Structures are given as structure tokens and as C-alpha cells.
Coordinates of C-alpha atoms in Angstrom, one line a residue:
G1 CA 118.0 102.7 103.0
K2 CA 121.2 100.6 103.2
T3 CA 124.6 102.2 103.9
I4 CA 127.8 100.9 102.5
K5 CA 131.4 102.1 103.5
L6 CA 134.3 102.5 101.1
L7 CA 138.1 102.6 101.8
L8 CA 139.7 104.9 98.9
N9 CA 143.0 106.0 97.8
K10 CA 143.4 109.8 97.0
H11 CA 143.3 109.5 93.2
P12 CA 141.5 111.0 90.2
Y13 CA 139.6 107.8 89.8
A14 CA 138.2 108.3 93.4
D15 CA 137.5 112.0 92.6
A16 CA 135.5 111.0 89.5
M17 CA 133.4 108.5 91.5
I18 CA 132.8 110.9 94.4
A19 CA 131.7 113.7 91.9
N20 CA 129.0 111.3 90.6
L21 CA 127.9 109.6 93.7
E22 CA 124.8 111.7 94.1
N23 CA 123.5 110.1 90.8
F24 CA 124.0 106.6 92.5
K25 CA 122.2 107.7 95.7
K26 CA 119.2 109.0 93.6
L27 CA 119.1 105.8 91.6
T28 CA 119.1 103.5 94.5
G29 CA 118.3 105.2 97.7
M30 CA 121.4 103.9 99.2
E31 CA 123.8 105.9 101.3
V32 CA 127.6 105.6 100.5
V33 CA 130.1 106.8 103.1
Y34 CA 133.9 106.6 102.6
D35 CA 137.4 107.3 104.0
V36 CA 140.1 108.6 101.6
F37 CA 143.8 108.3 102.6
P38 CA 146.9 109.5 100.6
E39 CA 148.9 106.7 98.9
D40 CA 151.9 106.6 101.2
V41 CA 149.6 105.2 104.0
Y42 CA 146.7 103.8 101.9
F43 CA 148.0 100.3 101.5
D44 CA 148.8 100.0 105.2
K45 CA 145.2 101.0 106.1
V46 CA 143.8 98.3 103.7
T47 CA 146.1 95.6 105.3
A48 CA 145.2 96.8 108.8
A49 CA 141.4 96.4 108.1
L50 CA 141.6 93.2 106.3
S51 CA 144.1 91.4 108.6
A52 CA 141.8 92.3 111.5
S53 CA 138.9 90.8 109.7
S54 CA 137.2 94.2 110.2
P55 CA 133.5 94.6 108.8
E56 CA 134.0 98.4 108.8
Y57 CA 134.6 98.5 105.0
D58 CA 132.6 96.8 102.6
A59 CA 134.7 97.5 99.4
F60 CA 137.9 99.2 98.6
M61 CA 140.4 100.2 95.8
T62 CA 143.3 97.9 95.3
G63 CA 146.0 97.2 92.8
A64 CA 145.8 93.8 91.0
Y65 CA 149.1 92.8 92.5
M66 CA 147.9 93.2 96.1
T67 CA 145.2 90.6 95.4
W68 CA 147.7 88.0 95.0
T69 CA 148.1 88.4 98.9
Y70 CA 144.5 89.2 99.8
G71 CA 142.8 86.5 97.8
P72 CA 144.7 83.4 99.2
A73 CA 144.4 84.9 102.7
G74 CA 140.7 84.7 102.5
W75 CA 140.2 88.6 102.9
I76 CA 138.4 89.3 99.6
T77 CA 135.5 87.7 97.7
D78 CA 135.7 85.9 94.4
L79 CA 133.3 88.1 92.4
N80 CA 132.5 85.5 89.7
E81 CA 129.7 84.3 92.1
W82 CA 128.0 87.6 91.5
I83 CA 129.1 88.5 88.1
K84 CA 127.8 85.1 86.7
D85 CA 124.4 85.2 88.6
P86 CA 121.8 86.9 86.5
A87 CA 119.7 87.5 89.6
K88 CA 122.4 89.7 91.0
T89 CA 123.9 91.3 87.9
N90 CA 122.1 93.7 85.5
P91 CA 122.4 92.2 81.9
K92 CA 123.3 95.7 80.8
Y93 CA 126.5 95.5 83.0
A94 CA 128.2 93.8 79.9
W95 CA 131.1 92.1 81.6
D96 CA 132.3 91.3 78.0
D97 CA 132.8 95.1 77.5
F98 CA 136.0 95.1 79.7
L99 CA 139.3 94.9 77.9
P100 CA 140.2 91.2 77.9
G101 CA 143.9 91.8 78.9
V102 CA 142.8 94.0 81.8
K103 CA 140.0 91.9 83.0
N104 CA 142.0 88.6 83.0
S105 CA 144.9 90.4 84.9
C106 CA 142.5 90.8 87.8
A107 CA 141.7 87.0 88.0
W108 CA 144.0 84.3 89.3
N109 CA 143.4 80.7 90.6
G110 CA 145.5 81.3 93.7
K111 CA 148.3 78.6 92.5
P112 CA 151.7 80.1 92.5
G113 CA 152.6 80.5 88.8
G114 CA 149.0 80.0 87.7
A115 CA 148.1 81.9 84.4
L116 CA 146.1 85.1 84.9
G117 CA 142.6 84.8 83.7
S118 CA 142.7 80.9 83.5
E119 CA 139.5 78.9 83.3
D120 CA 139.6 78.1 87.0
A121 CA 140.7 81.8 88.1
K122 CA 138.8 83.7 90.7
Q123 CA 137.9 87.1 89.9
W124 CA 139.5 88.9 93.0
C125 CA 138.7 92.5 91.8
I126 CA 137.0 94.4 89.0
P127 CA 139.2 96.6 87.0
W128 CA 138.4 100.3 87.4
G129 CA 140.9 102.4 85.6
F130 CA 144.4 101.3 84.3
E131 CA 147.9 102.5 83.2
Q132 CA 149.9 101.3 80.2
N133 CA 153.5 102.2 80.1
N134 CA 154.7 104.2 77.0
I135 CA 156.5 107.3 76.0
T136 CA 155.4 110.8 76.9
Y137 CA 157.6 113.3 75.4
N138 CA 158.2 117.1 75.1
K139 CA 157.7 117.9 71.4
A140 CA 159.5 121.2 71.4
M141 CA 162.7 119.6 73.0
F142 CA 162.6 116.7 70.5
D143 CA 162.3 119.3 67.8
K144 CA 165.3 121.4 69.0
A145 CA 167.6 118.3 69.4
G146 CA 166.5 117.0 66.0
V147 CA 165.4 113.7 67.7
K148 CA 162.6 111.3 66.4
V149 CA 160.3 109.4 68.6
P150 CA 162.3 106.2 69.4
G151 CA 161.1 102.9 67.8
S152 CA 163.3 100.4 69.6
M153 CA 165.5 100.2 72.7
D154 CA 168.7 101.1 70.7
E155 CA 166.9 104.3 69.4
M156 CA 165.7 105.1 72.9
V157 CA 169.2 104.9 74.4
A158 CA 170.6 107.1 71.5
A159 CA 167.6 109.6 71.6
A160 CA 167.9 110.0 75.4
A161 CA 171.6 110.8 75.1
K162 CA 171.3 113.3 72.2
L163 CA 168.6 115.1 74.1
T164 CA 170.7 115.3 77.3
K165 CA 173.5 116.8 75.1
D166 CA 171.6 119.1 72.8
V167 CA 168.4 120.5 74.6
G168 CA 170.6 122.5 77.2
G169 CA 169.5 124.3 80.3
G170 CA 170.3 121.2 82.4
V171 CA 167.5 119.0 80.9
Y172 CA 168.1 115.3 80.9
G173 CA 166.9 112.9 78.3
I174 CA 164.7 110.3 80.0
G175 CA 162.8 109.9 83.2
V176 CA 162.3 106.3 84.7
R177 CA 161.8 105.1 88.1
G178 CA 164.8 104.1 90.4
S179 CA 163.8 103.8 94.0
R180 CA 164.4 100.7 96.0
S181 CA 160.9 99.4 95.4
W182 CA 159.0 96.8 93.3
A183 CA 157.4 99.9 91.6
T184 CA 160.6 100.6 89.8
I185 CA 160.4 97.3 87.9
H186 CA 156.8 97.2 86.9
P187 CA 156.4 100.3 84.6
G188 CA 158.8 101.0 81.6
F189 CA 161.4 98.5 82.6
L190 CA 159.2 95.5 82.6
S191 CA 157.2 96.6 79.5
A192 CA 160.4 96.8 77.5
Y193 CA 161.9 93.6 79.1
A194 CA 158.6 91.6 78.1
N195 CA 158.8 93.0 74.6
F196 CA 162.0 90.9 74.1
D197 CA 160.0 87.7 75.5
Q198 CA 161.7 87.9 78.8
K199 CA 160.1 86.7 82.0
D200 CA 160.6 87.3 85.8
L201 CA 160.2 83.6 86.6
N202 CA 160.0 80.3 84.8
V203 CA 157.2 77.9 85.8
S204 CA 157.9 74.2 85.3
A205 CA 155.6 71.6 84.1
D206 CA 155.2 70.4 87.8
G207 CA 154.4 74.0 88.9
K208 CA 157.9 74.8 90.4
L209 CA 159.1 78.3 90.1
S210 CA 162.6 79.6 89.3
A211 CA 164.4 82.8 88.4
A212 CA 164.3 83.8 84.8
M213 CA 166.2 87.1 84.7
N214 CA 169.8 85.8 84.1
T215 CA 169.3 84.7 80.5
A216 CA 171.7 86.1 77.8
E217 CA 168.9 88.2 76.4
S218 CA 168.1 89.6 79.8
K219 CA 171.7 90.6 80.4
A220 CA 171.7 92.3 77.1
F221 CA 168.7 94.3 78.0
H222 CA 169.8 95.2 81.5
K223 CA 173.1 96.6 79.9
Q224 CA 171.2 98.9 77.6
W225 CA 168.7 100.1 80.4
V226 CA 171.7 100.7 82.8
Q227 CA 173.6 102.6 80.3
M228 CA 170.6 104.7 79.4
I229 CA 170.2 105.8 83.1
Q230 CA 173.9 106.4 83.5
E231 CA 174.1 108.6 80.4
S232 CA 170.7 110.2 80.3
G233 CA 168.8 109.6 83.5
P234 CA 168.2 112.1 86.5
K235 CA 171.1 112.7 88.8
D236 CA 169.2 111.3 91.8
W237 CA 167.7 108.4 89.7
S238 CA 167.9 106.0 92.8
T239 CA 165.3 108.2 94.7
Y240 CA 162.8 108.5 91.7
T241 CA 159.2 107.3 92.1
W242 CA 156.0 108.0 90.0
Y243 CA 156.0 111.6 91.6
Q244 CA 159.5 112.7 90.6
V245 CA 159.4 111.1 87.1
G246 CA 156.2 113.0 86.5
T247 CA 157.0 116.3 88.1
D248 CA 160.4 116.7 86.2
L249 CA 158.5 116.2 82.8
G250 CA 155.7 118.6 83.8
A251 CA 158.4 121.2 85.0
G252 CA 160.4 120.9 81.7
A253 CA 163.5 119.2 83.5
S254 CA 163.3 116.0 81.4
A255 CA 162.6 115.4 77.7
M256 CA 160.6 112.3 77.9
I257 CA 159.5 109.5 80.3
F258 CA 158.9 105.9 79.8
D259 CA 156.3 105.3 82.5
A260 CA 152.5 105.4 82.8
D261 CA 150.8 107.0 80.0
I262 CA 148.2 108.6 82.5
L263 CA 151.2 110.1 84.4
G264 CA 151.9 112.1 81.1
Y265 CA 148.2 112.7 80.7
F266 CA 148.3 114.5 84.1
M267 CA 151.4 116.4 83.5
N268 CA 150.0 117.7 80.2
G269 CA 147.3 119.6 82.1
G270 CA 146.7 121.5 85.4
T271 CA 149.3 124.2 86.5
N272 CA 152.2 122.2 85.1
K273 CA 154.8 124.4 83.3
M274 CA 154.6 122.1 80.3
A275 CA 150.8 121.7 80.1
G276 CA 149.7 121.5 76.4
Q277 CA 153.2 120.9 75.2
L278 CA 153.5 117.0 75.7
A279 CA 152.7 114.4 73.2
F280 CA 152.4 110.4 73.4
A281 CA 153.7 107.5 71.6
G282 CA 153.5 103.7 72.0
F283 CA 157.0 102.0 72.6
K284 CA 158.3 98.9 71.0
A285 CA 161.6 98.1 72.6
N286 CA 162.3 95.1 70.5
P287 CA 162.7 95.8 66.7
A288 CA 161.5 92.2 65.8
A289 CA 158.3 92.6 68.0
K290 CA 155.0 93.4 66.1
A291 CA 153.6 95.8 68.7
P292 CA 154.2 97.2 72.3
T293 CA 153.6 94.9 75.2
P294 CA 153.1 97.2 78.1
N295 CA 152.9 95.9 81.6
I296 CA 150.0 97.5 83.4
W297 CA 148.9 98.8 86.7
I298 CA 145.2 98.4 87.2
W299 CA 143.4 100.2 90.0
S300 CA 140.5 98.0 90.8
L301 CA 137.7 97.5 93.3
S302 CA 137.5 94.6 95.7
M303 CA 134.8 93.4 98.0
S304 CA 135.8 92.6 101.6
N305 CA 134.9 89.2 102.8
F306 CA 134.0 90.7 106.0
S307 CA 131.3 93.0 104.6
K308 CA 128.0 92.6 106.4
D309 CA 126.0 93.2 103.1
K310 CA 127.7 91.7 100.0
D311 CA 124.5 92.1 97.8
A312 CA 124.4 95.9 98.5
T313 CA 128.1 96.2 98.0
W314 CA 127.9 94.3 94.7
Y315 CA 125.2 96.7 93.7
F316 CA 127.4 99.6 94.2
L317 CA 130.4 97.9 92.4
Q318 CA 128.2 97.3 89.3
W319 CA 127.3 101.0 89.2
A320 CA 131.1 102.2 89.8
S321 CA 132.4 100.0 87.1
G322 CA 129.3 100.3 84.9
L323 CA 129.3 102.0 81.5
D324 CA 127.3 105.1 82.4
H325 CA 129.8 106.0 85.2
C326 CA 132.9 105.2 83.1
L327 CA 131.6 107.5 80.3
F328 CA 130.9 110.3 82.9
G329 CA 134.4 109.9 84.3
A330 CA 136.2 109.7 81.0
T331 CA 134.4 112.6 79.3
K332 CA 133.7 115.0 82.2
M333 CA 136.6 114.1 84.6
D334 CA 140.1 112.5 84.4
F335 CA 139.0 108.9 84.6
V336 CA 141.6 107.5 82.3
N337 CA 142.4 104.9 81.2
P338 CA 138.9 103.4 80.9
V339 CA 138.7 99.7 81.2
R340 CA 135.8 99.3 78.9
Q341 CA 136.1 98.9 75.1
S342 CA 132.9 100.9 74.4
V343 CA 134.4 104.0 76.1
W344 CA 137.3 103.8 73.7
K345 CA 134.9 103.8 70.9
D346 CA 133.1 107.0 72.3
E347 CA 133.6 109.9 69.9
V348 CA 133.3 112.5 72.7
F349 CA 136.0 110.8 74.6
R350 CA 138.3 110.2 71.5
E351 CA 137.8 113.8 70.4
K352 CA 138.8 115.0 74.0
L353 CA 142.0 113.1 73.7
N354 CA 142.7 114.1 70.2
K355 CA 142.3 117.7 70.8
S356 CA 144.6 118.1 74.0
Y357 CA 146.7 114.8 74.2
P358 CA 148.4 114.3 70.7
G359 CA 149.1 110.7 69.9
Y360 CA 147.2 109.3 72.9
V361 CA 144.6 107.6 70.9
E362 CA 146.9 106.1 68.5
M363 CA 149.2 105.0 71.4
F364 CA 146.3 103.2 73.2
D365 CA 145.0 101.5 70.1
A366 CA 148.5 100.2 69.2
S367 CA 149.3 99.1 72.8
A368 CA 146.0 97.7 74.3
P369 CA 145.9 94.4 72.5
G370 CA 149.3 93.5 74.0
A371 CA 148.8 95.1 77.4
S372 CA 148.5 92.8 80.4
I373 CA 150.3 92.1 83.7
K374 CA 153.6 90.5 82.7
F375 CA 154.6 89.3 86.2
T376 CA 154.1 85.8 87.4
A377 CA 151.6 85.7 90.2
Q378 CA 153.0 84.3 93.3
P379 CA 153.1 85.3 97.1
L380 CA 156.7 86.6 97.2
F381 CA 156.1 89.1 94.4
F382 CA 156.8 92.3 96.3
D383 CA 160.0 90.9 98.1
L384 CA 161.5 89.5 95.0
T385 CA 160.6 92.4 92.8
T386 CA 162.0 94.9 95.3
E387 CA 165.4 92.8 95.3
W388 CA 165.4 93.1 91.6
A389 CA 165.2 97.0 92.0
A390 CA 168.0 96.9 94.6
T391 CA 170.2 95.0 92.1
L392 CA 169.4 97.5 89.4
Q393 CA 170.5 100.3 91.8
K394 CA 173.8 98.6 92.4
M395 CA 174.4 98.1 88.7
V396 CA 173.7 101.7 87.9
A397 CA 176.1 102.9 90.6
K398 CA 178.8 100.4 89.2
E399 CA 178.9 98.4 92.4
V400 CA 178.4 95.2 90.6
P401 CA 178.8 94.1 86.9
I402 CA 175.6 93.2 85.1
D403 CA 176.1 89.7 84.4
E404 CA 177.4 88.9 87.8
G405 CA 174.6 91.1 89.4
L406 CA 171.9 89.1 87.6
D407 CA 173.5 85.7 88.4
K408 CA 173.6 86.5 92.1
L409 CA 170.0 87.9 91.9
A410 CA 168.8 84.7 90.4
E411 CA 170.7 82.5 92.9
S412 CA 169.1 84.5 95.7
I413 CA 165.6 84.4 94.3
N414 CA 165.9 80.6 93.8
G415 CA 166.9 80.2 97.4
Q416 CA 163.9 82.2 98.6
L417 CA 161.5 80.3 96.3
K418 CA 162.8 76.9 97.5
E419 CA 162.6 78.0 101.1
A420 CA 158.9 79.1 100.7
G421 CA 158.2 75.6 99.1
L422 CA 157.6 77.3 95.7
G423 CA 160.9 76.2 93.9

């Protein structure tokens, strides 16, 4: 007869869980109550509860990046203690079933620059559903303009320009994010950048961090990215977030996006004008790379360190991230992308995707082995990455030349790292 309380973001993953909650209650006799908030205020609600050491919420949804703040602050629990205890974890939970790149991206040892998923890493959260960044495109528009799916950065720049010129009706070639936020860097931009073996930061042998985005290769990549936005991006690119990028694709205002695969998935359904007309492809920016290397966003579940009943909370977390619920969500709801390998092998799920989301399964299979968080884990992540986005805006607006802009950004970042005792 125990009760636990959850803090949830308004999201299809939360919807899938709520739709299946009666099953959990029947199985366990436990009561689960929850608060749901829209994303624009959600993370503030999490920070407010955790920073006040509030026992109100037992578990909550989080992005993996946020745990780089919450973990070292002592606000969340290292879940290894539960996962590795056979008395507390059902043998059928199958921790090995989680995609390794995704699982490891949710674990960090708390040392700035420490590799994600290292031997001494703490499991700050359990992956729940995740996004890889690839191409979603409008097949009819590509056919009309005689454009093939791009297989490199050069081809993407050229394809976007041709689509902008030839599709007509005010359609622009490519949607990518552009707002002054860390979230502009993490989707398509970082996925392509990492494909050229470029990093955000260097970590020296003695653990010191320094800026890595002013290399010759990085400057060449930034030039292409900026040119692509100037020639073929949306007019108000500097205001574009997840929502604008997706909405334009769904409304037929853009010919393709290089963003979260699940954003394309959602736009290919519902009441969107282009529902049923979109297709999917993995993207390899670097012609010399063997496969795509998408950076990922992982909606995850964390346990509050202030929970009054951690064992009951872990019981719930096992169910919510367990195979039965993942299969229910993937086949009956829009719980994509699943984080478990066995769900991707499920014929019902693959058939659902093959029928309505052309190219999705192939895109996933090609990208998943190289999919992981490509950022360096460190406490200034949000500030430094937002500054990178601000610099990108200046370059696109032609307020600063690319080489000079990146040199200045690196200098500023190195100063901040030194000031924080990290550089």
C-alpha cells in the first residue's frame, strides 16, 4: 500500500507511462501520483524541488546532461547500488539489454572531463527514451527538385540550396535550430561536427580542460554550416527551437530537417499537413567516416536523494524502464526511440515503423552503434554551450568572421574554465 510521487515533463514518454500505470498498480498494489508540467517550466520545477532538498518527489524525468549538475550536488542517487543488488533488482530486468552507448551516456564519475560510462562512473539516471539526430525529409519535394538524400556535408549544403531554389512556394531547404541556447548545438550541429572527429573540449593528461573548437577542421566545418543556414535555412533561424524546426517540416514549409529522428517521427503523424509524406535517413557528414555518429538526447529517470522510500521508488523505476512497458509503449503508443536492444528486434515494432515511417529502421540500425553523448561532461556545460550558440548566431548574421569568432570563443571559454579551476 505504498505511494510514490513523480515529477514529469509533458511528453509522449510520460503519456505512454500514464496509459500503462493501472498495470503497475495491479501488479504491485502501489499507488503512483504525479505532477506534469510543460517543458518551458519543467526544469525549473525540478531544480526548485531538488535544491530545496524536498522529499515531495521520489523520482523524475531528466535529460542526461542535467545530471552533470544534479549528481555532484548530491541531489540524486547513484542507481548502481540498486541495479547491482540481486535482492533489489529482478533478474529479468536485463540491464545488459540497454543500448550500450545510451546506458553509458547516463553514467559519469563526477570528475570534470571524466569519460562517460567509465569503470568508476555513477549511474545517475536510467535511460528511458532517446533521440538520434539524422535527416527527415519530404520525399515529394526531393523528387520535384531532383535531389538525392545527402551523404556528406558538401552534399547537404548543395541539396539544401537546390531545394530552396527549385521546390517553390516559399519552401526553404533545411531546418536546424538557431536560438541562443545550448540546445542549438546538441542536435544536428554536434552530430555532424563529431563525425569529423572534432570535440568541444580537450582533456589533458592531468585532467585540465581547454577549448577545442578553434582547430582548422572545426573552422572549415563552421564555414559550411553557416553557409548552409545563410543560403537555405529559415528566415528567422535565430529564433528556431525544436518546435519551429518540427512545425515547419510538418506544415510543408521546409524540405528537410537535420534534427531529432523522433521529431520527424511525430511530424509524420497526427494532424500535420505532411503526415505520411516524410521519410528518414541516417546522415554521415564526413565522407571519410564509416557511419553516422549522432549526438543524443536521452530522456531518463532519476531517483531523488530526498525520497523517503528509495526501495519502493526503485521498484517503480524497474517497471517503467522494464521490457514489458518498453514494448507496450513502442508498439501501442509513441514511446520512441526505445532504449532496449530487444525492442528493436521485435517484429511488431519494426513492422509498425516500416509501414508508416520509411527508412526509419535502416536509419536507426546504421546510426545506433555510433550514437552517444559527444560533449565533455563538466559543470559549465550549459553556459559554455550557450555561448557557442551565441557565436554561431553572430557568424550567420555576418557580425564576426568565422575564424576570428572561433578564436574569440575559445579564448573566452579557456578563461571561464581557468576561473572555475577546471582549466
